[in-house]
Tab-separated table of C-alpha atoms in Angstrom:
chain	number	residue	atom	x	y	z
A	331	MET	CA	5.059	-50.397	-3.791
A	332	ALA	CA	2.829	-48.183	-1.657
A	333	LYS	CA	4.136	-47.424	1.818
A	334	PRO	CA	1.194	-46.237	3.910
A	335	ASN	CA	3.347	-45.665	6.976
A	336	ALA	CA	5.852	-43.502	5.135
A	337	MET	CA	6.362	-40.091	6.719
A	338	VAL	CA	6.396	-37.496	3.935
A	339	ILE	CA	8.530	-34.417	4.495
A	340	LEU	CA	8.346	-31.827	1.739
A	341	ASN	CA	11.307	-29.592	1.024
A	342	GLY	CA	11.522	-25.816	0.834
A	343	LEU	CA	10.780	-25.651	-2.887
A	344	ILE	CA	7.065	-25.529	-2.065
A	345	THR	CA	6.092	-21.895	-1.538
A	346	SER	CA	2.385	-21.876	-2.441
A	347	THR	CA	0.043	-21.398	0.500
A	348	ASN	CA	-2.501	-23.806	-0.965
A	349	ALA	CA	0.194	-26.409	-1.603
A	350	VAL	CA	1.291	-26.271	2.053
A	351	ILE	CA	-2.295	-26.565	3.284
A	352	GLU	CA	-3.179	-29.368	0.857
A	353	SER	CA	0.037	-31.238	1.669
A	354	MET	CA	-0.753	-31.201	5.375
A	355	ARG	CA	-4.410	-32.059	4.729
A	356	ILE	CA	-3.601	-35.214	2.790
A	357	GLY	CA	-1.087	-36.360	5.360
A	358	ALA	CA	2.357	-34.806	4.936
A	359	PHE	CA	4.345	-34.970	8.169
A	360	ASP	CA	5.850	-31.508	7.706
A	361	VAL	CA	6.741	-28.888	5.125
A	362	LEU	CA	10.152	-27.297	5.579
A	363	ARG	CA	10.907	-23.727	4.618
A	364	ARG	CA	13.818	-23.199	2.270
A	365	GLU	CA	15.467	-20.732	4.673
A	366	SER	CA	15.633	-23.193	7.555
A	367	ILE	CA	15.775	-26.600	5.895
A	368	ASN	CA	19.441	-27.132	6.841
A	369	PHE	CA	18.677	-26.440	10.505
A	370	GLU	CA	15.365	-28.293	10.818
A	371	ILE	CA	15.765	-31.396	8.651
A	372	ARG	CA	17.520	-33.557	11.261
A	373	GLN	CA	15.095	-32.795	14.068
A	374	VAL	CA	12.038	-33.196	11.828
A	375	ALA	CA	13.386	-36.447	10.348
A	376	GLU	CA	13.946	-37.902	13.819
A	377	ARG	CA	10.387	-37.039	14.839
A	378	ALA	CA	9.090	-38.540	11.591
A	379	LEU	CA	10.955	-41.812	12.196
A	380	GLN	CA	9.565	-42.033	15.716
A	381	ALA	CA	6.041	-41.385	14.452
A	382	ALA	CA	6.408	-43.998	11.693
A	383	GLU	CA	7.558	-46.626	14.168
A	384	GLN	CA	4.626	-45.870	16.467
A	385	MET	CA	2.241	-46.250	13.520
A	386	ARG	CA	3.748	-49.608	12.534
A	387	VAL	CA	3.404	-50.926	16.052
A	388	ALA	CA	-0.199	-49.714	16.319
A	389	ASP	CA	-1.335	-50.961	12.909
A	390	ARG	CA	1.021	-53.370	11.119
A	391	GLU	CA	-1.621	-54.536	8.685
A	392	ARG	CA	-2.665	-51.152	7.406
A	393	THR	CA	-2.729	-50.918	3.612
A	394	SER	CA	-2.932	-48.007	1.290
A	395	SER	CA	-6.442	-46.593	0.913
A	396	GLY	CA	-5.742	-45.261	-2.585
A	397	SER	CA	-4.669	-41.956	-3.974
A	398	ILE	CA	-6.299	-38.728	-2.886
A	399	VAL	CA	-7.224	-36.370	-5.662
A	400	PRO	CA	-6.418	-32.790	-4.677
A	401	PRO	CA	-8.890	-30.001	-5.446
A	402	GLN	CA	-8.572	-27.938	-8.592
A	403	PRO	CA	-5.739	-25.410	-8.302
A	404	SER	CA	-6.789	-21.835	-7.595
A	405	ASP	CA	-5.353	-18.600	-6.242
A	406	ASP	CA	-3.988	-18.809	-2.716
A	407	LEU	CA	-6.640	-17.993	-0.144
A	408	ILE	CA	-4.132	-16.615	2.332
A	409	ILE	CA	-1.095	-14.504	1.529
A	410	GLY	CA	2.122	-14.800	3.527
A	411	ARG	CA	5.271	-16.906	3.748
A	412	SER	CA	6.528	-15.967	7.196
A	413	PRO	CA	7.356	-18.811	9.611
A	414	ALA	CA	4.371	-17.834	11.765
A	415	MET	CA	1.957	-18.121	8.845
A	416	GLN	CA	3.523	-21.379	7.654
A	417	ASP	CA	2.554	-22.841	11.026
A	418	VAL	CA	-0.990	-21.535	10.514
A	419	TYR	CA	-1.213	-23.190	7.079
A	420	LYS	CA	-0.096	-26.524	8.502
A	421	LEU	CA	-2.672	-26.307	11.268
A	422	ILE	CA	-5.408	-25.440	8.762
A	423	GLY	CA	-4.471	-28.531	6.782
A	424	ARG	CA	-4.720	-30.726	9.860
A	425	VAL	CA	-8.025	-29.384	11.198
A	426	ALA	CA	-9.586	-29.494	7.710
A	427	ARG	CA	-9.499	-33.295	7.915
A	428	ALA	CA	-11.768	-33.364	10.965
A	429	ASP	CA	-15.150	-31.981	12.017
A	430	ALA	CA	-14.166	-30.646	15.434
A	431	PRO	CA	-14.983	-27.031	16.347
A	432	VAL	CA	-12.147	-24.560	15.810
A	433	LEU	CA	-11.572	-21.332	17.729
A	434	ILE	CA	-9.693	-18.730	15.681
A	435	THR	CA	-8.127	-15.923	17.695
A	436	GLY	CA	-6.199	-12.796	16.860
A	437	GLU	CA	-6.421	-9.033	16.742
A	438	SER	CA	-8.994	-7.242	14.643
A	439	GLY	CA	-8.077	-7.243	10.965
A	440	VAL	CA	-5.610	-10.160	10.930
A	441	GLY	CA	-7.783	-12.279	8.633
A	442	LYS	CA	-9.712	-14.655	10.888
A	443	GLU	CA	-12.567	-15.018	8.403
A	444	VAL	CA	-10.088	-15.772	5.619
A	445	VAL	CA	-8.673	-18.611	7.728
A	446	SER	CA	-12.184	-19.880	8.436
A	447	ASN	CA	-12.958	-19.874	4.719
A	448	ALA	CA	-9.770	-21.832	4.021
A	449	ILE	CA	-10.677	-24.484	6.600
A	450	HIS	CA	-14.062	-24.941	4.921
A	451	LYS	CA	-12.617	-25.060	1.409
A	452	PHE	CA	-10.162	-27.820	2.285
A	453	SER	CA	-12.666	-29.842	4.354
A	454	ARG	CA	-15.013	-32.640	3.283
A	455	ARG	CA	-17.856	-30.107	3.600
A	456	SER	CA	-16.419	-27.840	0.911
A	457	LYS	CA	-19.263	-28.543	-1.531
A	458	SER	CA	-21.884	-27.672	1.078
A	459	GLU	CA	-22.993	-24.299	2.406
A	460	TYR	CA	-20.603	-21.934	4.177
A	461	VAL	CA	-22.309	-19.193	6.193
A	462	ALA	CA	-20.551	-16.411	8.101
A	463	ILE	CA	-22.305	-14.519	10.901
A	464	ASN	CA	-20.911	-11.512	12.778
A	465	CYS	CA	-22.345	-11.858	16.274
A	466	ALA	CA	-21.420	-8.268	17.150
A	467	ALA	CA	-23.204	-6.794	14.120
A	468	ILE	CA	-26.624	-8.330	14.819
A	469	PRO	CA	-28.800	-6.932	17.655
A	470	SER	CA	-28.942	-9.371	20.558
A	471	ASN	CA	-32.734	-9.713	20.310
A	472	LEU	CA	-32.428	-10.824	16.666
A	473	LEU	CA	-29.351	-13.060	16.856
A	474	GLU	CA	-31.287	-16.082	18.138
A	475	SER	CA	-33.729	-15.833	15.226
A	476	GLU	CA	-30.840	-15.374	12.797
A	477	LEU	CA	-29.198	-18.581	13.958
A	478	PHE	CA	-32.161	-20.845	14.701
A	479	GLY	CA	-35.013	-19.296	12.704
A	480	HIS	CA	-38.499	-18.459	13.994
A	481	GLU	CA	-42.119	-19.451	13.567
A	482	LYS	CA	-44.797	-17.130	12.273
A	483	GLY	CA	-46.046	-14.883	15.074
A	484	ALA	CA	-43.136	-15.733	17.382
A	485	PHE	CA	-42.638	-12.024	18.074
A	486	THR	CA	-43.743	-8.665	16.762
A	487	GLY	CA	-42.796	-8.452	13.112
A	488	ALA	CA	-42.544	-12.221	12.578
A	489	VAL	CA	-45.109	-12.256	9.771
A	490	SER	CA	-43.887	-15.552	8.340
A	491	GLN	CA	-41.794	-18.578	9.210
A	492	ARG	CA	-38.051	-18.059	8.793
A	493	VAL	CA	-35.343	-20.658	8.297
A	494	GLY	CA	-32.281	-20.048	10.470
A	495	ARG	CA	-28.633	-20.392	9.569
A	496	PHE	CA	-28.313	-23.821	11.176
A	497	GLU	CA	-30.961	-25.179	8.841
A	498	GLN	CA	-29.526	-23.300	5.885
A	499	CYS	CA	-26.049	-24.783	6.185
A	500	ASP	CA	-26.948	-28.326	7.223
A	501	ASN	CA	-23.963	-30.554	6.341
A	502	GLY	CA	-21.944	-27.377	5.851
A	503	THR	CA	-19.939	-24.932	7.948
A	504	LEU	CA	-21.132	-22.055	10.135
A	505	PHE	CA	-18.598	-19.357	10.981
A	506	LEU	CA	-19.440	-17.329	14.090
A	507	ASP	CA	-17.293	-14.209	14.051
A	508	GLU	CA	-16.908	-12.082	17.203
A	509	ILE	CA	-18.393	-14.887	19.273
A	510	GLY	CA	-17.195	-13.140	22.416
A	511	ASP	CA	-20.063	-10.670	21.897
A	512	MET	CA	-22.771	-13.351	21.806
A	513	PRO	CA	-25.422	-12.860	24.539
A	514	LEU	CA	-25.487	-15.452	27.319
A	515	ASP	CA	-28.995	-16.691	26.497
A	516	VAL	CA	-27.968	-17.413	22.901
A	517	GLN	CA	-24.767	-19.060	24.153
A	518	SER	CA	-26.810	-21.656	26.046
A	519	LYS	CA	-28.738	-22.588	22.889
A	520	LEU	CA	-25.535	-22.772	20.865
A	521	LEU	CA	-24.118	-25.109	23.512
A	522	ARG	CA	-27.118	-27.402	23.040
A	523	VAL	CA	-26.451	-27.624	19.304
A	524	LEU	CA	-22.781	-28.406	19.884
A	525	GLN	CA	-23.669	-31.145	22.364
A	526	SER	CA	-26.561	-32.837	20.573
A	527	GLY	CA	-27.047	-31.206	17.174
A	528	GLU	CA	-30.570	-30.224	18.268
A	529	PHE	CA	-32.330	-26.848	18.353
A	530	SER	CA	-35.780	-25.281	18.075
A	531	ARG	CA	-36.955	-22.279	16.134
A	532	VAL	CA	-37.931	-19.216	18.156
A	533	GLY	CA	-41.601	-19.645	19.080
A	534	GLY	CA	-41.621	-23.290	18.015
A	535	ASN	CA	-41.873	-26.611	19.858
A	536	GLN	CA	-40.466	-28.901	17.196
A	537	THR	CA	-36.950	-30.194	17.799
A	538	MET	CA	-34.780	-29.799	14.722
A	539	GLN	CA	-31.583	-31.648	13.839
A	540	SER	CA	-28.626	-30.120	12.037
A	541	ASP	CA	-25.177	-31.420	11.132
A	542	VAL	CA	-23.079	-28.264	11.081
A	543	ARG	CA	-19.410	-27.700	11.758
A	544	ILE	CA	-18.817	-24.654	13.950
A	545	LEU	CA	-15.861	-22.349	13.407
A	546	ALA	CA	-15.698	-19.399	15.791
A	547	ALA	CA	-13.482	-16.334	15.994
A	548	THR	CA	-12.821	-13.576	18.482
A	549	ASN	CA	-10.356	-10.793	19.220
A	550	LYS	CA	-11.139	-11.095	22.927
A	551	ARG	CA	-9.496	-13.293	25.526
A	552	LEU	CA	-12.342	-15.696	26.190
A	553	GLU	CA	-10.618	-17.002	29.324
A	554	GLU	CA	-11.036	-13.517	30.830
A	555	GLU	CA	-14.621	-13.313	29.578
A	556	VAL	CA	-15.318	-16.590	31.377
A	557	GLU	CA	-13.825	-15.211	34.595
A	558	ASN	CA	-15.927	-12.052	34.223
A	559	GLY	CA	-19.081	-14.101	33.756
A	560	THR	CA	-19.818	-12.813	30.249
A	561	PHE	CA	-19.034	-16.093	28.483
A	562	ARG	CA	-20.093	-19.599	29.445
A	563	GLU	CA	-17.235	-21.796	30.586
A	564	ASP	CA	-18.802	-24.981	29.195
A	565	LEU	CA	-19.290	-23.331	25.785
A	566	PHE	CA	-15.702	-22.117	25.825
A	567	TYR	CA	-14.410	-25.658	26.295
A	568	ARG	CA	-16.708	-26.941	23.546
A	569	LEU	CA	-15.382	-24.356	21.098
A	570	ASN	CA	-11.753	-24.513	22.162
A	571	VAL	CA	-11.127	-28.043	20.867
A	572	VAL	CA	-8.564	-26.684	18.419
A	573	ARG	CA	-7.280	-23.127	18.523
A	574	ILE	CA	-5.620	-21.286	15.656
A	575	HIS	CA	-3.999	-17.990	16.602
A	576	ILE	CA	-3.326	-15.530	13.777
A	577	PRO	CA	-0.284	-13.356	14.566
A	578	PRO	CA	-0.579	-9.582	14.058
A	579	LEU	CA	1.001	-8.131	10.938
A	580	ARG	CA	3.676	-6.281	12.923
A	581	ARG	CA	5.061	-9.670	14.014
A	582	ARG	CA	5.348	-10.977	10.469
A	583	SER	CA	6.670	-7.930	8.665
A	584	GLU	CA	8.204	-10.148	5.969
A	585	ASP	CA	4.653	-10.717	4.690
A	586	ILE	CA	3.927	-7.019	4.163
A	587	ARG	CA	5.525	-6.865	0.718
A	588	LEU	CA	3.619	-9.939	-0.494
A	589	LEU	CA	0.339	-8.610	0.855
A	590	ALA	CA	0.846	-5.105	-0.512
A	591	GLU	CA	1.690	-6.385	-3.992
A	592	HIS	CA	-1.259	-8.788	-3.854
A	593	PHE	CA	-3.710	-6.003	-3.005
A	594	LEU	CA	-2.217	-3.720	-5.649
A	595	ASN	CA	-2.422	-6.420	-8.321
A	596	ARG	CA	-5.993	-7.200	-7.341
A	597	GLN	CA	-6.975	-3.570	-7.875
A	598	THR	CA	-5.391	-3.723	-11.320
A	599	GLU	CA	-7.018	-7.049	-12.226
A	600	LYS	CA	-10.444	-5.714	-11.318
A	601	GLY	CA	-9.864	-2.879	-13.760
A	602	LYS	CA	-10.234	-0.282	-11.023
A	603	VAL	CA	-6.812	1.266	-11.613
A	604	ARG	CA	-4.111	1.290	-14.256
A	605	PRO	CA	-1.076	-0.978	-13.762
A	606	MET	CA	0.972	0.386	-10.856
A	607	GLN	CA	3.970	-0.496	-8.732
A	608	PHE	CA	5.586	0.595	-5.482
A	609	SER	CA	8.682	2.730	-5.315
A	610	LYS	CA	11.488	1.373	-3.150
A	611	GLU	CA	10.911	4.136	-0.583
A	612	ALA	CA	7.170	3.472	-0.437
A	613	MET	CA	7.727	-0.225	0.189
A	614	GLU	CA	10.258	0.537	2.926
A	615	LEU	CA	7.678	2.783	4.557
A	616	LEU	CA	5.046	0.065	4.396
A	617	GLU	CA	7.441	-2.478	5.896
A	618	SER	CA	8.421	-0.175	8.766
A	619	TYR	CA	4.890	0.794	9.827
A	620	THR	CA	3.340	-0.922	12.862
A	621	TRP	CA	-0.066	-1.680	11.274
A	622	PRO	CA	-2.371	-1.457	14.316
A	623	GLY	CA	-5.272	-2.354	11.997
A	624	ASN	CA	-3.326	-5.316	10.587
A	625	VAL	CA	-4.063	-6.753	7.126
A	626	ARG	CA	-7.401	-4.939	6.831
A	627	GLU	CA	-5.671	-1.592	7.352
A	628	LEU	CA	-3.024	-2.465	4.759
A	629	GLU	CA	-5.666	-3.440	2.198
A	630	ASN	CA	-7.665	-0.267	2.779
A	631	LEU	CA	-4.540	1.864	2.546
A	632	ILE	CA	-3.556	0.312	-0.792
A	633	GLN	CA	-7.056	0.905	-2.145
A	634	ARG	CA	-6.961	4.563	-1.106
A	635	ALA	CA	-3.431	4.983	-2.448
A	636	CYS	CA	-4.499	3.650	-5.846
A	637	VAL	CA	-7.288	6.213	-5.993
A	638	LEU	CA	-5.155	9.136	-4.822
A	639	ALA	CA	-1.943	8.409	-6.743
A	640	THR	CA	-1.178	10.657	-9.695
A	641	GLY	CA	1.377	8.429	-11.417
A	642	ASN	CA	2.027	4.782	-12.171
A	643	VAL	CA	4.479	4.450	-9.273
A	644	LEU	CA	3.253	4.729	-5.700
A	645	LEU	CA	5.485	7.080	-3.714
A	646	PRO	CA	5.654	7.589	0.073
A	647	GLY	CA	3.462	10.663	-0.269
A	648	ASP	CA	0.764	8.562	-1.916
A	649	LEU	CA	0.333	6.378	1.168
A	650	PRO	CA	-2.469	7.851	3.332
A	651	PHE	CA	-1.562	6.499	6.750
A	652	ASP	CA	-4.075	6.780	9.586
A	653	ALA	CA	-3.419	10.110	11.296
A	654	ASN	CA	-4.132	8.504	14.677
A	655	HIS	CA	-1.103	6.232	14.271
A	656	ALA	CA	1.090	8.247	11.935
A	657	ASN	CA	3.316	9.492	14.754
A	658	GLU	CA	4.058	6.049	16.142
A	659	VAL	CA	7.698	5.056	15.827
A	660	PRO	CA	7.836	1.759	13.909
A	661	PRO	CA	9.972	-0.924	15.601
A	662	ALA	CA	11.934	-1.453	12.378
A	663	LEU	CA	12.952	2.212	12.297
A	664	MET	CA	13.961	2.058	15.955
A	665	LYS	CA	16.183	-0.939	15.221
A	666	ARG	CA	17.813	0.788	12.252
A	667	ALA	CA	18.389	3.936	14.313
A	668	ALA	CA	19.941	1.899	17.114
A	669	ARG	CA	22.305	0.174	14.674
A	670	ARG	CA	23.273	3.532	13.187
A	671	PHE	CA	24.125	4.987	16.594
A	672	LEU	CA	26.081	1.876	17.594
A	673	SER	CA	28.121	2.137	14.408
A	674	ALA	CA	28.704	5.864	14.862
A	675	ALA	CA	29.719	5.332	18.482
A	676	LYS	CA	32.607	3.090	17.447
A	677	ASP	CA	33.957	5.793	15.145
A	678	SER	CA	33.478	8.786	17.446
A	679	GLY	CA	34.383	7.310	20.783
A	680	LYS	CA	31.083	8.531	22.248
A	681	THR	CA	28.380	6.291	23.689
A	682	PRO	CA	25.342	5.408	21.546
A	683	LEU	CA	23.093	7.038	24.156
A	684	GLU	CA	25.013	10.315	23.966
A	685	LEU	CA	24.814	10.336	20.170
A	686	ALA	CA	21.090	9.575	20.263
A	687	ILE	CA	20.409	12.397	22.718
A	688	ARG	CA	22.421	14.860	20.620
A	689	GLU	CA	20.474	13.811	17.529
A	690	MET	CA	17.128	14.257	19.285
A	691	ILE	CA	18.142	17.709	20.530
A	692	ALA	CA	19.215	18.705	17.020
A	693	VAL	CA	15.908	17.563	15.531
A	694	ALA	CA	13.852	19.214	18.276
A	695	THR	CA	15.842	22.439	17.846
A	696	GLU	CA	14.678	22.628	14.238
A	697	ASP	CA	11.136	23.009	15.584
A	698	THR	CA	11.702	25.125	18.687
A	699	GLY	CA	14.565	27.333	17.492
A	700	ASP	CA	16.126	27.089	20.946
A	701	ALA	CA	18.532	24.323	21.917
A	702	ALA	CA	17.859	24.626	25.650
A	703	GLU	CA	14.113	24.506	25.084
A	704	ALA	CA	14.587	21.515	22.797
A	705	ALA	CA	16.586	19.692	25.474
A	706	GLU	CA	13.858	20.381	28.016
A	707	LEU	CA	11.283	19.098	25.533
A	708	ILE	CA	12.908	15.668	25.469
A	709	GLY	CA	13.149	15.514	29.266
A	710	LEU	CA	16.592	16.950	30.122
A	711	SER	CA	17.248	19.497	32.846
A	712	LYS	CA	19.163	22.678	31.965
A	713	THR	CA	22.258	21.313	33.698
A	714	GLU	CA	22.079	18.046	31.754
A	715	ALA	CA	21.379	19.912	28.526
A	716	LYS	CA	24.691	21.806	28.648
A	717	LYS	CA	26.566	18.531	28.267
A	718	TYR	CA	24.833	17.678	25.021
A	719	ILE	CA	24.271	21.027	23.317
A	720	SER	CA	27.169	21.453	20.921
A	721	ALA	CA	28.380	24.703	19.390
A	722	PRO	CA	26.968	23.805	15.938
A	723	THR	CA	23.568	23.196	17.534
A	724	LYS	CA	23.642	26.590	19.223
A	725	LYS	CA	24.649	28.280	15.973
A	726	ALA	CA	21.822	26.543	14.115
A	727	ALA	CA	19.322	27.689	16.708
A	728	ALA	CA	20.636	31.245	16.545
A	729	ALA	CA	20.455	31.237	12.748
A	730	LYS	CA	16.826	30.132	12.856
A	731	LYS	CA	15.996	33.001	15.192
């Protein structure tokens, strides 16, 4: 017997991104990760029971509306199994059921357009047009025409009538990337469309109607842009009905391996490179890097590495990191170094700080050839340096000279 008020909780055996999204889209209450199922099941079950009771009280006569046929299986649109991304998948599944505007935020390169594409694919508009516009890439004097179209003779160079993106993707989805860079005059016309679904072509008097779902993305803090007067407050509230924040890659380092292998396999599948794999050391290096350019930087690095590699195994030397960030100390390496010094401190009787300073002096001495100069380089006075410069360090410096 069908139980329409049943709260469905899926266990940690589901690992596919699409399966998580589709499960939430068709009404699953939650999807538990395998790693935390023992800790979360009680709390989630209690919330599910409360929700079920509220549904029964609100609608006791509800009956099943029939089975929902899921879309054809395909490759996952988004790669990552970290807790942070699992939350994103669930939110995508929920917002895909509605038509409300969605504001997608996050640093440059985290994959905001990929998330937008996923929302469209799992929505009722999936068979209609999906159009992506980068508001920062189009000159401000042309953006209005790009979105709303123009009539012949509307401006210099308008030799014919042009259909805008709102007309093109009627009944579909329009993704406005970098919306924080949209000029104020265009913002006011976008607000009109969001409020009434109406717009006019540039140079035209006819009022047009369009049923378009708006998804917007930005790497800016729109609240600050509103305060600075560069973004309309009323438009911000219209767009910010639902917000999906994509965490930076450095905060979901457990996804780096999956992403790196995905990009490497994709290069192989396209026939661009021979079958390759990562060495253990190369993968450790990837997982310890801070990735200021996020997923886009990782993808570009893998592409370059595939071109530059001389063998079938990618080694640390094959990974062409951005020289501007190559000297940054990855948080993962800092944590490992701290653990090493804490462990060594227990055995030697010295403090972790003392051991760390001695190690830094030793490393700096290899470059300077002088222990005292090395100590000064890391910020110690000559008096302080004497405490940390050991006899072996002095001998090593003398030998280098």
